[in-house]
mmCIF file of C-alpha atoms and ligand atoms in Angstrom:
data_model
loop_
_atom_site.group_PDB
_atom_site.id
_atom_site.type_symbol
_atom_site.label_atom_id
_atom_site.label_comp_id
_atom_site.label_asym_id
_atom_site.label_seq_id
_atom_site.Cartn_x
_atom_site.Cartn_y
_atom_site.Cartn_z
ATOM 1 C CA MET A 1 108.688 111.361 208.544
ATOM 2 C CA SER A 2 110.089 114.627 210.211
ATOM 3 C CA GLU A 3 110.049 117.901 208.469
ATOM 4 C CA GLN A 4 113.739 117.893 208.426
ATOM 5 C CA GLU A 5 114.121 114.620 206.531
ATOM 6 C CA LEU A 6 111.528 115.843 204.015
ATOM 7 C CA LYS A 7 113.626 118.903 203.543
ATOM 8 C CA ALA A 8 116.897 117.049 203.002
ATOM 9 C CA LEU A 9 115.192 114.739 200.488
ATOM 10 C CA ARG A 10 113.833 117.713 198.650
ATOM 11 C CA VAL A 11 117.305 119.124 198.301
ATOM 12 C CA ARG A 12 118.513 115.834 196.871
ATOM 13 C CA ILE A 13 115.881 115.979 194.407
ATOM 14 C CA ASP A 14 116.577 119.727 193.469
ATOM 15 C CA ALA A 15 120.224 118.526 192.875
ATOM 16 C CA LEU A 16 119.302 115.468 190.857
ATOM 17 C CA ASP A 17 116.789 117.534 188.831
ATOM 18 C CA THR A 18 119.615 119.867 187.794
ATOM 19 C CA LYS A 19 121.903 117.186 186.796
ATOM 20 C CA VAL A 20 118.906 115.568 184.771
ATOM 21 C CA MET A 21 118.564 118.748 183.077
ATOM 22 C CA GLU A 22 121.952 119.242 182.245
ATOM 23 C CA LEU A 23 122.094 115.589 180.912
ATOM 24 C CA ILE A 24 118.913 116.280 178.657
ATOM 25 C CA SER A 25 120.583 119.556 177.388
ATOM 26 C CA GLU A 26 123.576 117.517 176.468
ATOM 27 C CA ARG A 27 121.432 115.046 174.724
ATOM 28 C CA ALA A 28 119.706 117.717 172.785
ATOM 29 C CA ARG A 29 122.958 119.383 171.716
ATOM 30 C CA CYS A 30 123.991 115.997 170.468
ATOM 31 C CA ALA A 31 120.716 115.622 168.312
ATOM 32 C CA GLN A 32 121.413 119.175 166.824
ATOM 33 C CA GLU A 33 124.784 117.840 165.896
ATOM 34 C CA VAL A 34 123.440 114.788 164.341
ATOM 35 C CA ALA A 35 121.096 117.311 162.222
ATOM 36 C CA ARG A 36 124.309 119.195 161.188
ATOM 37 C CA VAL A 37 125.784 115.809 160.078
ATOM 38 C CA LYS A 38 122.790 114.903 158.130
ATOM 39 C CA MET A 39 122.589 118.016 156.293
ATOM 40 C CA ALA A 40 126.528 117.980 155.546
ATOM 41 C CA SER A 41 126.515 114.557 154.185
ATOM 42 C CA LEU A 42 123.518 115.158 151.719
ATOM 43 C CA ALA A 43 124.165 114.319 148.071
ATOM 44 C CA GLU A 44 123.174 117.052 145.583
ATOM 45 C CA GLY A 45 119.243 117.212 145.410
ATOM 46 C CA GLU A 46 118.800 115.011 148.270
ATOM 47 C CA VAL A 47 116.410 115.882 151.013
ATOM 48 C CA PRO A 48 117.572 115.359 154.546
ATOM 49 C CA VAL A 49 115.722 112.679 156.543
ATOM 50 C CA PHE A 50 115.695 113.737 160.404
ATOM 51 C CA TYR A 51 112.857 111.585 161.785
ATOM 52 C CA ARG A 52 114.283 107.902 161.897
ATOM 53 C CA PRO A 53 111.473 105.511 163.167
ATOM 54 C CA GLU A 54 113.830 102.641 163.147
ATOM 55 C CA ARG A 55 116.331 104.563 165.485
ATOM 56 C CA GLU A 56 113.659 105.720 167.744
ATOM 57 C CA ALA A 57 112.405 102.054 168.159
ATOM 58 C CA GLN A 58 116.069 100.956 168.948
ATOM 59 C CA VAL A 59 116.393 103.798 171.552
ATOM 60 C CA LEU A 60 113.280 102.988 173.248
ATOM 61 C CA LYS A 61 113.955 99.071 173.504
ATOM 62 C CA ARG A 62 117.287 99.720 174.765
ATOM 63 C CA VAL A 63 115.755 101.924 177.493
ATOM 64 C CA MET A 64 113.261 99.260 178.298
ATOM 65 C CA GLU A 65 115.946 96.489 178.481
ATOM 66 C CA ARG A 66 118.240 98.619 180.703
ATOM 67 C CA ASN A 67 115.597 99.987 183.127
ATOM 68 C CA GLN A 68 116.011 98.978 186.696
ATOM 69 C CA GLY A 69 113.018 100.236 188.217
ATOM 70 C CA PRO A 70 111.400 101.468 190.431
ATOM 71 C CA LEU A 71 109.627 103.136 187.492
ATOM 72 C CA GLY A 72 108.056 100.571 185.251
ATOM 73 C CA ASN A 73 109.503 99.895 181.639
ATOM 74 C CA GLU A 74 106.745 101.500 179.809
ATOM 75 C CA GLU A 75 106.838 104.622 182.234
ATOM 76 C CA MET A 76 110.633 105.088 181.586
ATOM 77 C CA ALA A 77 110.091 104.566 177.793
ATOM 78 C CA ARG A 78 107.349 107.124 177.706
ATOM 79 C CA LEU A 79 109.703 109.702 179.415
ATOM 80 C CA PHE A 80 112.239 108.955 176.799
ATOM 81 C CA ARG A 81 109.605 109.116 174.029
ATOM 82 C CA GLU A 82 109.115 112.895 175.071
ATOM 83 C CA ILE A 83 112.748 113.613 175.166
ATOM 84 C CA MET A 84 113.296 112.194 171.853
ATOM 85 C CA SER A 85 110.294 114.109 170.427
ATOM 86 C CA SER A 86 111.615 117.458 171.813
ATOM 87 C CA CYS A 87 115.106 116.571 170.476
ATOM 88 C CA LEU A 88 113.570 115.795 166.915
ATOM 89 C CA ALA A 89 111.718 119.293 167.333
ATOM 90 C CA LEU A 90 115.289 120.794 167.424
ATOM 91 C CA GLU A 91 116.249 119.128 164.346
ATOM 92 C CA GLN A 92 112.843 119.372 162.300
ATOM 93 C CA PRO A 93 109.641 120.289 163.893
ATOM 94 C CA LEU A 94 107.384 117.324 162.514
ATOM 95 C CA LYS A 95 103.749 118.169 161.350
ATOM 96 C CA VAL A 96 101.444 115.338 161.599
ATOM 97 C CA ALA A 97 97.859 115.086 160.494
ATOM 98 C CA TYR A 98 95.277 112.840 162.438
ATOM 99 C CA LEU A 99 91.619 111.944 162.451
ATOM 100 C CA GLY A 100 90.210 114.750 164.650
ATOM 101 C CA PRO A 101 88.677 116.643 165.968
ATOM 102 C CA GLU A 102 90.809 117.578 168.939
ATOM 103 C CA GLY A 103 90.508 114.775 171.784
ATOM 104 C CA THR A 104 90.076 111.496 169.618
ATOM 105 C CA PHE A 105 91.771 108.360 170.419
ATOM 106 C CA THR A 106 93.684 109.040 167.146
ATOM 107 C CA GLN A 107 95.143 112.160 168.489
ATOM 108 C CA ALA A 108 96.097 110.162 171.577
ATOM 109 C CA ALA A 109 97.720 107.540 169.475
ATOM 110 C CA ALA A 110 99.651 110.241 167.414
ATOM 111 C CA MET A 111 101.143 111.582 170.856
ATOM 112 C CA LYS A 112 101.975 108.034 172.004
ATOM 113 C CA HIS A 113 103.870 107.418 168.777
ATOM 114 C CA PHE A 114 105.577 110.875 167.964
ATOM 115 C CA GLY A 115 105.434 112.554 171.628
ATOM 116 C CA HIS A 116 104.083 115.833 172.139
ATOM 117 C CA ALA A 117 106.725 118.046 170.517
ATOM 118 C CA VAL A 118 104.878 117.821 166.990
ATOM 119 C CA ILE A 119 102.662 120.292 165.400
ATOM 120 C CA SER A 120 99.542 118.272 165.118
ATOM 121 C CA LYS A 121 96.672 118.956 162.657
ATOM 122 C CA PRO A 122 93.158 117.561 163.245
ATOM 123 C CA MET A 123 91.280 116.465 159.994
ATOM 124 C CA ALA A 124 87.599 115.816 159.437
ATOM 125 C CA ALA A 125 87.744 112.352 157.904
ATOM 126 C CA ILE A 126 90.218 109.565 157.313
ATOM 127 C CA ASP A 127 90.298 110.376 153.552
ATOM 128 C CA GLU A 128 91.314 113.741 154.444
ATOM 129 C CA VAL A 129 94.294 112.779 156.515
ATOM 130 C CA PHE A 130 95.675 110.738 153.532
ATOM 131 C CA ARG A 131 94.989 113.567 151.042
ATOM 132 C CA GLU A 132 97.037 116.004 153.565
ATOM 133 C CA VAL A 133 99.874 113.634 153.552
ATOM 134 C CA ALA A 134 99.710 113.176 149.850
ATOM 135 C CA ALA A 135 99.673 116.925 149.141
ATOM 136 C CA GLY A 136 102.816 117.151 151.403
ATOM 137 C CA ALA A 137 101.113 119.501 153.708
ATOM 138 C CA VAL A 138 102.110 117.546 156.672
ATOM 139 C CA ASN A 139 105.008 114.916 157.160
ATOM 140 C CA PHE A 140 102.823 111.999 158.454
ATOM 141 C CA GLY A 141 99.280 111.133 159.016
ATOM 142 C CA VAL A 142 97.689 108.941 161.713
ATOM 143 C CA VAL A 143 94.725 106.757 161.132
ATOM 144 C CA PRO A 144 92.925 103.823 162.818
ATOM 145 C CA VAL A 145 93.182 100.578 161.107
ATOM 146 C CA GLU A 146 91.683 97.799 163.395
ATOM 147 C CA ASN A 147 89.949 97.392 166.564
ATOM 148 C CA SER A 148 90.188 94.098 168.677
ATOM 149 C CA THR A 149 86.403 94.043 169.204
ATOM 150 C CA GLU A 150 85.081 95.450 166.063
ATOM 151 C CA GLY A 151 87.416 94.437 163.392
ATOM 152 C CA ALA A 152 88.778 96.522 160.541
ATOM 153 C CA VAL A 153 88.233 100.265 159.788
ATOM 154 C CA ASN A 154 87.078 100.005 156.220
ATOM 155 C CA HIS A 155 87.538 103.558 155.480
ATOM 156 C CA THR A 156 91.439 103.449 156.343
ATOM 157 C CA LEU A 157 91.690 100.048 153.979
ATOM 158 C CA ASP A 158 89.867 101.736 151.196
ATOM 159 C CA SER A 159 92.060 104.816 151.299
ATOM 160 C CA PHE A 160 95.050 102.711 150.874
ATOM 161 C CA LEU A 161 93.571 101.652 147.440
ATOM 162 C CA GLU A 162 93.224 105.307 146.306
ATOM 163 C CA HIS A 163 96.625 106.811 147.643
ATOM 164 C CA ASP A 164 100.282 105.985 147.223
ATOM 165 C CA MET A 165 101.261 105.779 150.937
ATOM 166 C CA VAL A 166 104.137 104.169 152.752
ATOM 167 C CA ILE A 167 103.453 102.980 156.345
ATOM 168 C CA CYS A 168 106.162 103.815 158.596
ATOM 169 C CA GLY A 169 104.766 102.946 162.025
ATOM 170 C CA GLU A 170 102.247 101.448 164.181
ATOM 171 C CA VAL A 171 100.863 102.017 167.677
ATOM 172 C CA GLU A 172 98.340 100.138 169.687
ATOM 173 C CA LEU A 173 96.258 101.773 172.353
ATOM 174 C CA ARG A 174 94.052 100.481 174.930
ATOM 175 C CA ILE A 175 90.502 102.225 174.440
ATOM 176 C CA HIS A 176 88.426 102.773 177.529
ATOM 177 C CA HIS A 177 85.082 104.431 177.022
ATOM 178 C CA HIS A 178 83.127 106.458 179.564
ATOM 179 C CA LEU A 179 79.595 107.675 179.544
ATOM 180 C CA LEU A 180 79.966 111.450 179.819
ATOM 181 C CA VAL A 181 77.688 114.175 180.520
ATOM 182 C CA GLY A 182 77.650 117.971 180.711
ATOM 183 C CA GLU A 183 76.918 120.214 183.626
ATOM 184 C CA ASN A 184 73.337 120.810 182.679
ATOM 185 C CA THR A 185 72.494 117.324 181.905
ATOM 186 C CA LYS A 186 69.454 115.941 183.672
ATOM 187 C CA THR A 187 70.871 112.376 184.100
ATOM 188 C CA ASP A 188 67.611 110.910 184.884
ATOM 189 C CA SER A 189 66.182 112.397 181.486
ATOM 190 C CA ILE A 190 68.975 111.225 179.052
ATOM 191 C CA SER A 191 67.021 110.416 175.729
ATOM 192 C CA ARG A 192 69.998 110.202 173.373
ATOM 193 C CA ILE A 193 73.471 108.917 173.500
ATOM 194 C CA TYR A 194 76.006 110.268 170.802
ATOM 195 C CA SER A 195 79.312 108.389 169.868
ATOM 196 C CA HIS A 196 81.061 107.110 166.829
ATOM 197 C CA ALA A 197 79.571 103.918 165.298
ATOM 198 C CA GLN A 198 82.613 101.917 166.329
ATOM 199 C CA SER A 199 82.210 102.964 170.007
ATOM 200 C CA LEU A 200 78.557 102.475 170.225
ATOM 201 C CA ALA A 201 79.421 98.963 168.826
ATOM 202 C CA GLN A 202 82.057 98.366 171.447
ATOM 203 C CA CYS A 203 79.690 99.309 174.367
ATOM 204 C CA ARG A 204 76.564 97.508 172.857
ATOM 205 C CA LYS A 205 75.906 95.223 175.692
ATOM 206 C CA TRP A 206 76.389 97.760 178.241
ATOM 207 C CA LEU A 207 74.005 100.030 176.560
ATOM 208 C CA ASP A 208 71.467 97.200 176.186
ATOM 209 C CA ALA A 209 71.633 96.531 179.769
ATOM 210 C CA HIS A 210 71.673 100.204 181.050
ATOM 211 C CA TYR A 211 69.898 102.236 178.523
ATOM 212 C CA PRO A 212 67.901 99.856 176.335
ATOM 213 C CA ASN A 213 65.371 102.516 175.161
ATOM 214 C CA VAL A 214 67.688 105.376 174.672
ATOM 215 C CA GLU A 215 68.279 106.580 171.044
ATOM 216 C CA ARG A 216 71.915 105.774 169.913
ATOM 217 C CA VAL A 217 73.237 108.525 167.506
ATOM 218 C CA ALA A 218 76.327 107.887 165.393
ATOM 219 C CA VAL A 219 78.512 110.877 164.952
ATOM 220 C CA SER A 220 81.684 111.392 162.983
ATOM 221 C CA SER A 221 83.990 110.757 166.210
ATOM 222 C CA ASN A 222 83.869 110.665 169.945
ATOM 223 C CA ALA A 223 85.176 113.953 170.411
ATOM 224 C CA GLU A 224 82.427 115.415 168.153
ATOM 225 C CA ALA A 225 80.058 113.386 170.460
ATOM 226 C CA ALA A 226 81.406 115.055 173.465
ATOM 227 C CA LYS A 227 81.232 118.441 171.952
ATOM 228 C CA ARG A 228 77.652 118.169 171.203
ATOM 229 C CA VAL A 229 76.748 116.974 174.726
ATOM 230 C CA LYS A 230 78.090 120.104 176.224
ATOM 231 C CA GLY A 231 75.199 122.240 175.015
ATOM 232 C CA GLU A 232 72.229 119.733 175.443
ATOM 233 C CA TRP A 233 70.486 118.775 178.683
ATOM 234 C CA ASN A 234 69.006 115.433 177.604
ATOM 235 C CA SER A 235 71.907 113.846 176.136
ATOM 236 C CA ALA A 236 75.192 111.877 176.936
ATOM 237 C CA ALA A 237 78.231 110.912 175.046
ATOM 238 C CA ILE A 238 80.523 107.805 174.832
ATOM 239 C CA ALA A 239 84.138 108.823 174.688
ATOM 240 C CA GLY A 240 87.435 108.643 176.262
ATOM 241 C CA ASP A 241 89.558 110.633 178.788
ATOM 242 C CA MET A 242 91.035 113.100 176.194
ATOM 243 C CA ALA A 243 87.427 114.164 175.056
ATOM 244 C CA ALA A 244 86.085 114.336 178.671
ATOM 245 C CA GLY A 245 89.003 116.606 179.765
ATOM 246 C CA LEU A 246 88.898 118.647 176.572
ATOM 247 C CA TYR A 247 85.132 119.462 176.919
ATOM 248 C CA GLY A 248 84.854 119.507 180.714
ATOM 249 C CA LEU A 249 82.520 116.573 180.733
ATOM 250 C CA THR A 250 81.776 114.194 183.878
ATOM 251 C CA ARG A 251 82.022 110.467 183.822
ATOM 252 C CA LEU A 252 78.504 109.103 184.628
ATOM 253 C CA ALA A 253 80.049 105.594 184.148
ATOM 254 C CA GLU A 254 83.529 104.530 183.619
ATOM 255 C CA LYS A 255 85.180 101.761 181.363
ATOM 256 C CA ILE A 256 81.880 100.737 179.798
ATOM 257 C CA GLU A 257 83.351 98.784 176.744
ATOM 258 C CA ASP A 258 82.066 95.300 176.552
ATOM 259 C CA ARG A 259 85.544 93.814 176.356
ATOM 260 C CA PRO A 260 88.063 94.699 178.942
ATOM 261 C CA ASP A 261 90.959 94.382 176.557
ATOM 262 C CA ASN A 262 89.324 96.696 173.862
ATOM 263 C CA SER A 263 92.323 97.846 171.870
ATOM 264 C CA THR A 264 92.666 99.841 168.612
ATOM 265 C CA ARG A 265 95.634 99.688 166.249
ATOM 266 C CA PHE A 266 96.715 102.989 164.370
ATOM 267 C CA LEU A 267 99.057 103.315 161.472
ATOM 268 C CA MET A 268 101.503 106.073 160.642
ATOM 269 C CA ILE A 269 101.394 106.972 156.991
ATOM 270 C CA GLY A 270 103.931 108.960 155.022
ATOM 271 C CA SER A 271 106.426 108.842 152.192
ATOM 272 C CA GLN A 272 109.544 107.680 154.086
ATOM 273 C CA GLU A 273 110.795 104.052 153.660
ATOM 274 C CA VAL A 274 111.937 102.810 157.080
ATOM 275 C CA PRO A 275 115.151 100.488 157.086
ATOM 276 C CA PRO A 276 115.036 97.037 159.060
ATOM 277 C CA THR A 277 115.301 97.038 162.846
ATOM 278 C CA GLY A 278 115.445 93.224 163.050
ATOM 279 C CA ASP A 279 111.797 93.269 164.653
ATOM 280 C CA ASP A 280 109.533 94.548 161.990
ATOM 281 C CA LYS A 281 106.259 94.121 160.301
ATOM 282 C CA THR A 282 105.267 94.508 156.706
ATOM 283 C CA SER A 283 101.861 95.416 155.265
ATOM 284 C CA ILE A 284 100.891 94.450 151.637
ATOM 285 C CA ILE A 285 97.939 94.568 149.278
ATOM 286 C CA VAL A 286 97.386 91.758 147.020
ATOM 287 C CA SER A 287 94.762 91.043 144.414
ATOM 288 C CA MET A 288 94.392 87.385 143.197
ATOM 289 C CA SER A 289 92.435 86.316 139.887
ATOM 290 C CA ASN A 290 88.939 85.264 140.647
ATOM 291 C CA LYS A 291 89.479 81.423 140.461
ATOM 292 C CA PRO A 292 89.141 78.585 142.819
ATOM 293 C CA GLY A 293 92.014 78.127 145.176
ATOM 294 C CA ALA A 294 93.467 81.769 144.718
ATOM 295 C CA LEU A 295 93.624 82.397 148.604
ATOM 296 C CA HIS A 296 95.201 79.140 149.095
ATOM 297 C CA GLU A 297 97.865 79.906 146.496
ATOM 298 C CA LEU A 298 98.487 83.150 148.219
ATOM 299 C CA LEU A 299 99.043 81.980 151.683
ATOM 300 C CA VAL A 300 101.040 78.842 150.889
ATOM 301 C CA PRO A 301 104.533 80.740 150.292
ATOM 302 C CA PHE A 302 103.819 82.388 153.954
ATOM 303 C CA HIS A 303 103.275 78.885 155.484
ATOM 304 C CA ASP A 304 106.245 77.107 153.441
ATOM 305 C CA ASN A 305 108.549 79.622 154.909
ATOM 306 C CA GLY A 306 107.255 79.981 158.564
ATOM 307 C CA ILE A 307 106.236 83.571 158.140
ATOM 308 C CA ASP A 308 103.898 84.587 160.998
ATOM 309 C CA LEU A 309 100.872 86.333 159.304
ATOM 310 C CA THR A 310 99.334 88.934 161.840
ATOM 311 C CA ARG A 311 96.299 89.840 159.968
ATOM 312 C CA ILE A 312 94.364 89.073 156.678
ATOM 313 C CA GLU A 313 91.449 91.453 155.707
ATOM 314 C CA THR A 314 89.282 91.243 152.513
ATOM 315 C CA ARG A 315 87.784 94.290 150.760
ATOM 316 C CA PRO A 316 85.959 94.820 147.320
ATOM 317 C CA SER A 317 88.600 96.004 144.858
ATOM 318 C CA ARG A 318 86.462 98.791 143.418
ATOM 319 C CA SER A 319 87.810 97.956 139.926
ATOM 320 C CA GLY A 320 85.182 95.102 139.126
ATOM 321 C CA LYS A 321 82.089 93.598 140.588
ATOM 322 C CA TRP A 322 82.915 90.521 143.121
ATOM 323 C CA THR A 323 86.614 91.025 142.761
ATOM 324 C CA TYR A 324 88.440 91.429 146.139
ATOM 325 C CA VAL A 325 91.890 92.641 147.346
ATOM 326 C CA PHE A 326 93.696 91.099 150.424
ATOM 327 C CA PHE A 327 95.218 93.285 153.032
ATOM 328 C CA ILE A 328 97.869 91.082 154.700
ATOM 329 C CA ASP A 329 100.036 91.990 157.767
ATOM 330 C CA PHE A 330 103.128 89.928 158.660
ATOM 331 C CA VAL A 331 106.353 89.600 160.701
ATOM 332 C CA GLY A 332 109.375 90.621 159.006
ATOM 333 C CA HIS A 333 110.792 93.387 156.476
ATOM 334 C CA HIS A 334 110.353 93.350 152.837
ATOM 335 C CA ARG A 335 114.130 93.779 152.387
ATOM 336 C CA ASP A 336 114.964 90.292 154.537
ATOM 337 C CA PRO A 337 115.918 87.816 151.864
ATOM 338 C CA LEU A 338 113.340 85.391 153.018
ATOM 339 C CA ILE A 339 110.481 87.888 152.734
ATOM 340 C CA LYS A 340 111.793 89.122 149.297
ATOM 341 C CA GLY A 341 111.565 85.497 148.207
ATOM 342 C CA VAL A 342 108.137 85.137 149.423
ATOM 343 C CA LEU A 343 107.038 88.468 148.062
ATOM 344 C CA GLU A 344 108.707 87.479 144.541
ATOM 345 C CA LYS A 345 106.556 83.949 144.551
ATOM 346 C CA ILE A 346 103.390 85.753 145.279
ATOM 347 C CA SER A 347 103.714 88.304 142.724
ATOM 348 C CA GLN A 348 103.905 85.498 139.964
ATOM 349 C CA GLU A 349 100.503 84.315 141.009
ATOM 350 C CA ALA A 350 99.062 87.621 141.970
ATOM 351 C CA VAL A 351 97.247 90.152 139.617
ATOM 352 C CA ALA A 352 98.847 93.012 141.437
ATOM 353 C CA LEU A 353 100.823 93.222 144.658
ATOM 354 C CA LYS A 354 101.900 96.299 146.458
ATOM 355 C CA VAL A 355 103.996 96.606 149.360
ATOM 356 C CA LEU A 356 102.401 99.347 151.844
ATOM 357 C CA GLY A 357 105.610 99.359 154.023
ATOM 358 C CA SER A 358 107.881 97.722 156.477
ATOM 359 C CA TYR A 359 108.103 99.357 159.862
ATOM 360 C CA PRO A 360 109.176 98.518 163.514
ATOM 361 C CA LYS A 361 106.868 96.533 165.749
ATOM 362 C CA ALA A 362 105.121 99.013 168.125
ATOM 363 C CA VAL A 363 107.519 99.460 171.306
ATOM 364 C CA LEU A 364 105.172 101.121 173.502
HETATM 365 O O1 PRE B 1 119.725 109.312 165.530
HETATM 366 C C1 PRE B 1 119.196 110.351 164.931
HETATM 367 O O2 PRE B 1 119.075 110.193 163.611
HETATM 368 C C2 PRE B 1 118.493 111.411 165.485
HETATM 369 O O3 PRE B 1 118.225 112.303 164.632
HETATM 370 C C3 PRE B 1 118.365 111.637 166.925
HETATM 371 C C4 PRE B 1 116.925 111.209 167.513
HETATM 372 C C5 PRE B 1 117.138 111.033 169.007
HETATM 373 O O4 PRE B 1 116.880 112.205 169.601
HETATM 374 O O5 PRE B 1 117.648 110.161 169.445
HETATM 375 C C6 PRE B 1 116.223 112.084 167.113
HETATM 376 C C7 PRE B 1 115.102 111.945 166.128
HETATM 377 C C8 PRE B 1 115.171 110.756 165.301
HETATM 378 O O6 PRE B 1 114.067 110.417 164.917
HETATM 379 C C9 PRE B 1 115.904 109.605 165.945
HETATM 380 C C10 PRE B 1 116.751 109.966 166.943
#
């Protein structure tokens, strides 16, 4: 390509950037108008709702449906995710607490769902995320709930038993783990590998094959593992890209998770009910009396109405020995007439039933 051709293309790109910028600014002004209309139409004592997950899901889906390339649908939706995040920040800067410290996969999930224009607050434990949301110190919280290799995140499920929370969104993240070392690490004398217990479990086979005699130390998060390694010469950490970048560590081995499709699902928790989008999921907690056939009774209404169960998990109820609660996720919104009927049927048989929330299925 000649210098002249390159120059002409760059002139075109500059002109397009100016147009793109003008359009983004026009969109941002529209969002400001939306905020004004929302404020003006409030009833007395009503609190304005700026963040609208159901509308965001609609916008992102539309982008993916209309995209004609060459950028992929997800790539294009990610760009719009960030534009919307910045537009919302003009209306109301969202505060989001997540399971920290900085550099965790939960932070990456929070950014994937809300975009980067939020004020994010790392918390030391899952329960603290719940408490921060309950106290109203932040608008939303982000917590991991299940991993495709290791199953449920029990701390999160148990926290739902203790706090009144509304689930208002979900996001799934592909989890790639790397073996990370600091610049002073003597790579032939590694005697300790730090990571979160779930991540150590997700890389168990790889560790057995490559570091069978090295001590595995479970710490509170992958980012914490990365932080520790920075100052030690004989240890390594298992963590992801964000933590590697944040603590300036080198990848000794990449993508060491035992299953290549290793993914984690995260939930957004808050106090805001989300209206139906037509493509939603609902999460409930049910406790049944401890009698034969209780689980069968619980599942029959779902089966009879052709409702797709996406997950069922059992946890001790914490209110009596050998009594259990079921966490159930299914497709549909609790305001759909069909789902309403099913929930009514279940509540006739159940000791207790709580709808944790209905929310749009993850778009990205
Ligand atoms: O449609 C709205 O209610 C808006 O506030 C606008 C907008 C957007 O930028 O598209 C911004 C924030 C909301 O979460 C959803 C959408």
